[in-house]
Every structure is written in structure tokens, then in C-alpha cells.
CSV table of C-alpha atoms in Angstrom, one decimal:
chain,number,residue,atom,x,y,z
L,1,MET,CA,135.3,88.6,95.7
L,2,THR,CA,139.0,89.2,95.8
L,3,LYS,CA,141.3,90.1,98.7
L,4,GLY,CA,140.9,93.8,99.5
L,5,THR,CA,137.3,93.9,98.3
L,6,VAL,CA,133.9,93.7,99.8
L,7,ARG,CA,130.7,92.6,98.0
L,8,ALA,CA,128.2,95.3,99.0
L,9,PHE,CA,124.8,96.9,98.4
L,10,ILE,CA,122.7,99.7,99.8
L,11,CYS,CA,119.2,98.8,101.2
L,12,PHE,CA,116.4,99.3,103.6
L,13,GLU,CA,115.9,96.4,106.1
L,14,ILE,CA,112.4,95.3,106.6
L,15,ASP,CA,110.3,95.5,109.7
L,16,GLN,CA,109.8,92.3,111.6
L,17,HIS,CA,106.0,92.2,111.2
L,18,VAL,CA,106.4,92.5,107.4
L,19,SER,CA,109.2,89.8,107.2
L,20,ALA,CA,107.0,87.5,109.4
L,21,ALA,CA,104.0,87.9,107.0
L,22,LEU,CA,106.3,87.3,104.0
L,23,GLY,CA,107.6,84.2,105.8
L,24,ARG,CA,104.1,82.8,106.0
L,25,LEU,CA,103.7,83.5,102.2
L,26,ILE,CA,107.0,81.8,101.5
L,27,ASP,CA,105.9,78.7,103.6
L,28,GLU,CA,102.8,78.4,101.4
L,29,GLY,CA,104.9,78.6,98.3
L,30,ARG,CA,107.5,76.1,99.6
L,31,ALA,CA,104.7,73.6,100.4
L,32,LEU,CA,104.1,73.3,96.6
L,33,GLY,CA,107.4,71.5,96.4
L,34,GLU,CA,108.9,73.1,93.3
L,35,ARG,CA,112.6,73.8,92.9
L,36,ILE,CA,112.8,77.3,94.2
L,37,SER,CA,115.4,78.8,96.5
L,38,TRP,CA,113.2,80.7,98.9
L,39,SER,CA,114.5,83.7,100.8
L,40,LYS,CA,114.9,83.6,104.5
L,41,PRO,CA,112.3,86.0,105.9
L,42,GLU,CA,114.8,87.7,108.3
L,43,LYS,CA,117.2,88.4,105.4
L,44,ILE,CA,114.6,90.1,103.1
L,45,HIS,CA,115.5,93.7,102.3
L,46,LEU,CA,114.7,96.4,99.7
L,47,THR,CA,117.9,96.9,97.6
L,48,LEU,CA,118.4,100.4,96.3
L,49,LYS,CA,121.7,99.8,94.7
L,50,PHE,CA,123.8,96.7,94.2
L,51,LEU,CA,127.5,97.8,94.2
L,52,GLY,CA,129.2,94.4,93.6
L,53,ASP,CA,132.7,93.9,94.7
L,54,ILE,CA,134.2,97.2,95.8
L,55,GLU,CA,137.6,98.1,97.1
L,56,ASN,CA,137.9,98.4,100.9
L,57,ALA,CA,139.1,101.9,100.3
L,58,GLN,CA,135.8,102.8,98.6
L,59,VAL,CA,133.7,101.8,101.5
L,60,GLU,CA,134.3,105.1,103.3
L,61,GLN,CA,133.5,107.0,100.1
L,62,VAL,CA,130.2,105.2,99.6
L,63,SER,CA,129.4,105.6,103.4
L,64,GLN,CA,129.9,109.4,103.1
L,65,ILE,CA,127.5,109.5,100.1
L,66,VAL,CA,124.9,107.5,101.9
L,67,ARG,CA,125.3,109.6,105.1
L,68,GLN,CA,124.8,112.8,103.1
L,69,LEU,CA,121.7,111.5,101.4
L,70,ALA,CA,120.2,110.2,104.7
L,71,GLU,CA,120.8,113.6,106.4
L,72,LYS,CA,118.5,115.4,103.9
L,73,GLN,CA,115.9,112.6,103.2
L,74,ARG,CA,112.8,112.2,105.4
L,75,GLU,CA,111.7,108.8,106.4
L,76,PHE,CA,108.7,107.4,104.6
L,77,LYS,CA,106.4,104.4,104.2
L,78,LEU,CA,106.2,102.0,101.3
L,79,THR,CA,103.1,100.0,100.8
L,80,ILE,CA,103.7,96.4,99.8
L,81,ASP,CA,100.6,95.3,97.9
L,82,LYS,CA,101.5,93.4,94.7
L,83,LEU,CA,103.0,90.0,93.8
L,84,GLY,CA,105.1,89.6,90.7
L,85,ALA,CA,107.8,87.7,88.9
L,86,PHE,CA,110.8,88.7,86.8
L,87,PRO,CA,110.7,88.6,83.8
L,88,ASN,CA,107.0,87.5,84.1
L,89,PHE,CA,104.8,84.7,85.5
L,90,GLN,CA,105.1,82.7,82.2
L,91,ARG,CA,108.9,82.4,82.5
L,92,PRO,CA,109.6,83.3,86.2
L,93,ARG,CA,113.2,83.5,87.5
L,94,VAL,CA,112.5,85.6,90.5
L,95,PHE,CA,109.3,85.8,92.6
L,96,TRP,CA,108.8,89.1,94.5
L,97,VAL,CA,106.4,91.4,96.3
L,98,GLY,CA,106.3,95.1,95.5
L,99,THR,CA,104.2,98.2,95.3
L,100,THR,CA,101.6,99.6,92.9
L,101,ASP,CA,102.5,103.2,94.1
L,102,VAL,CA,106.2,104.1,94.5
L,103,PRO,CA,106.6,107.0,96.9
L,104,ALA,CA,108.2,110.1,95.4
L,105,GLU,CA,110.7,110.1,98.3
L,106,LEU,CA,111.9,106.6,97.2
L,107,ASN,CA,112.3,107.7,93.5
L,108,THR,CA,114.2,110.8,94.6
L,109,LEU,CA,116.5,108.9,96.9
L,110,VAL,CA,117.4,106.3,94.2
L,111,THR,CA,118.0,109.0,91.6
L,112,GLU,CA,120.2,111.0,93.9
L,113,LEU,CA,122.0,107.8,95.0
L,114,GLU,CA,122.7,106.8,91.3
L,115,ASP,CA,123.9,110.4,90.5
L,116,ALA,CA,126.3,110.5,93.5
L,117,LEU,CA,127.7,107.1,93.0
L,118,ALA,CA,128.2,107.7,89.3
L,119,GLN,CA,130.5,110.6,90.2
L,120,ILE,CA,132.9,108.3,92.0
L,121,GLY,CA,132.9,105.7,89.2
L,122,PHE,CA,130.0,103.3,89.8
L,123,ALA,CA,128.0,102.4,86.7
L,124,ARG,CA,124.4,103.6,86.5
L,125,GLU,CA,121.7,101.0,86.6
L,126,ARG,CA,120.5,100.3,83.0
L,127,ARG,CA,117.0,99.2,84.1
L,128,ALA,CA,114.4,101.4,85.6
L,129,PHE,CA,114.2,101.1,89.4
L,130,ALA,CA,111.5,98.5,90.3
L,131,PRO,CA,111.3,98.4,94.1
L,132,HIS,CA,110.7,94.8,95.3
L,133,LEU,CA,111.4,92.3,98.0
L,134,THR,CA,112.6,89.0,96.7
L,135,LEU,CA,110.7,85.9,97.9
L,136,GLY,CA,112.6,83.3,95.9
L,137,ARG,CA,114.5,82.3,92.8
L,138,ALA,CA,113.5,79.6,90.5
L,139,LYS,CA,116.1,76.8,90.1
L,140,SER,CA,114.3,75.2,87.1
L,141,ASP,CA,111.8,76.1,84.4
L,142,ARG,CA,109.3,73.8,86.1
L,143,CYS,CA,107.6,76.1,88.6
L,144,ALA,CA,104.2,76.7,87.0
L,145,GLN,CA,102.3,75.7,90.1
L,146,THR,CA,104.2,78.3,92.2
L,147,ALA,CA,103.7,80.9,89.5
L,148,GLY,CA,100.0,80.2,89.3
L,149,PHE,CA,99.7,80.3,93.1
L,150,LEU,CA,101.4,83.7,93.4
L,151,LYS,CA,99.7,85.2,90.4
L,152,THR,CA,96.3,84.6,91.9
L,153,LYS,CA,97.1,85.0,95.6
L,154,GLN,CA,95.4,87.9,97.3
L,155,LEU,CA,98.1,89.8,99.1
L,156,GLU,CA,97.3,91.7,102.3
L,157,SER,CA,99.0,95.1,102.0
L,158,ARG,CA,101.7,95.9,104.5
L,159,LYS,CA,103.5,99.2,105.3
L,160,VAL,CA,107.3,99.1,105.2
L,161,HIS,CA,108.8,101.9,107.3
L,162,CYS,CA,111.9,103.2,105.5
L,163,ALA,CA,113.8,105.1,108.1
L,164,GLU,CA,117.4,103.7,108.0
L,165,LEU,CA,119.7,103.3,105.0
L,166,VAL,CA,122.1,100.4,105.3
L,167,LEU,CA,125.4,99.8,103.5
L,168,MET,CA,125.4,96.0,103.7
L,169,LYS,CA,128.2,93.5,103.1
L,170,SER,CA,127.3,90.2,101.5
L,171,ASP,CA,129.4,87.1,102.0
L,172,LEU,CA,128.4,84.3,99.7
L,173,GLN,CA,128.4,80.9,101.5
L,174,PRO,CA,127.3,77.5,100.4
L,175,SER,CA,124.3,77.8,102.8
L,176,GLY,CA,123.4,81.2,101.3
L,177,ALA,CA,124.4,84.8,101.6
L,178,VAL,CA,125.4,86.2,105.0
L,179,TYR,CA,124.6,89.9,105.4
L,180,THR,CA,126.5,92.2,107.7
L,181,PRO,CA,125.8,95.9,108.1
L,182,LEU,CA,128.9,98.0,107.4
L,183,ALA,CA,127.2,101.3,108.3
L,184,THR,CA,123.6,102.5,109.0
L,185,PHE,CA,122.3,106.0,108.6
L,186,ASP,CA,119.0,107.3,110.0
L,187,LEU,CA,116.8,109.3,107.7
L,188,GLN,CA,115.3,112.5,109.1
L,189,PRO,CA,112.0,112.1,111.1
L,190,GLY,CA,109.0,112.4,108.9
L,191,LYS,CA,105.9,114.5,109.6
L,192,HIS,CA,103.3,111.8,108.9
L,193,VAL,CA,105.2,108.6,109.2
């Protein structure tokens, strides 16, 4: 990050009951003792778009886009019911929880967000959107025990209430990233949320 820029992303923060459940899962994984940088449960979020380093002047532009999208999007729930690894469990770099059924509202929101941000110069994501919550990042190739544990773990499904979009600042520190909301935008109340 250079002077006059902010490292930022757009996300949904996670309900406390979901982050607490993920914290228990992380504790089980940590107990295996492999070299994995585990996420702090209170920092777990669902990233919709990583923006990288953006000019301070762009923060307001991005905020306006997110505000406009939030004003027309209804809140929804996302069911977290699947464990996985990127790129896979044989060579894991990132361990995550995700969903087997992506809500149409989420796909629409991400598509509209990508389209709007592309109009002001942000690169489109090359990979298909794969909604996930990062549990941890492997620090070595030797994490087969953790991969085996998570691959076979029965995950109790949880509902994530997606009701507030957050434009988040990320400051990288030796102790880990520090997240600070730059702006939050409520989605419209849903009928069956």
C-alpha cells in the first residue's frame, strides 16, 4: 500500500453464532499441529470483491456503487454446508467452508458489482465466483492430516444472514490483517428472511 491508497474489499460480515461455530472447527484443526495460519473467527467474512490498493479518491466512487446496489437488493440467507480446499484436498493452500447451493440473489449481486466496478476501471475477476469463508491458509505442503480431517468432517449447516454490505479497509500487520469498515450499506428487508 502506498501513501494515498487504501487496501480494500467488499464483503458481508458473518453472524456471531456462525463465527463461533467456525471457531470451534478451527480449534479442532489447530489441535492437529500442522503449519496452517488459521483465521480468527471474529474476522471471518464473505468477500464479494477484493479491490486491492485503491486511491483514496476512489473510495467515494466505490461507496456510491455499493450503496446503489444495496438499495435495490433484498437481504437473503446463505447456507454454509460444505468444507473444501483450494485448489483441492490433495494440494491444499486454503481451507474453507462454503455452500452447495448459491442463492440467486448472491450471484446477481456479484455480477452487478463486477459490471459496475468494471465501468470505473476495476479489472473483472477471471475466476468464477466461489462463495467461501476462509478457515486457514497452509504454510507448508505438509498438512495432509488437516486435509484428511476436513475432507471427512461432517459439517453442521449454518445460515448466514446477508443483510449489510461492507466496504472494508485491510491493514496488513505482522500479527495479521486489521479490518476496519469504511462504509456499510443495509440491503432491503426480505420477505422470507
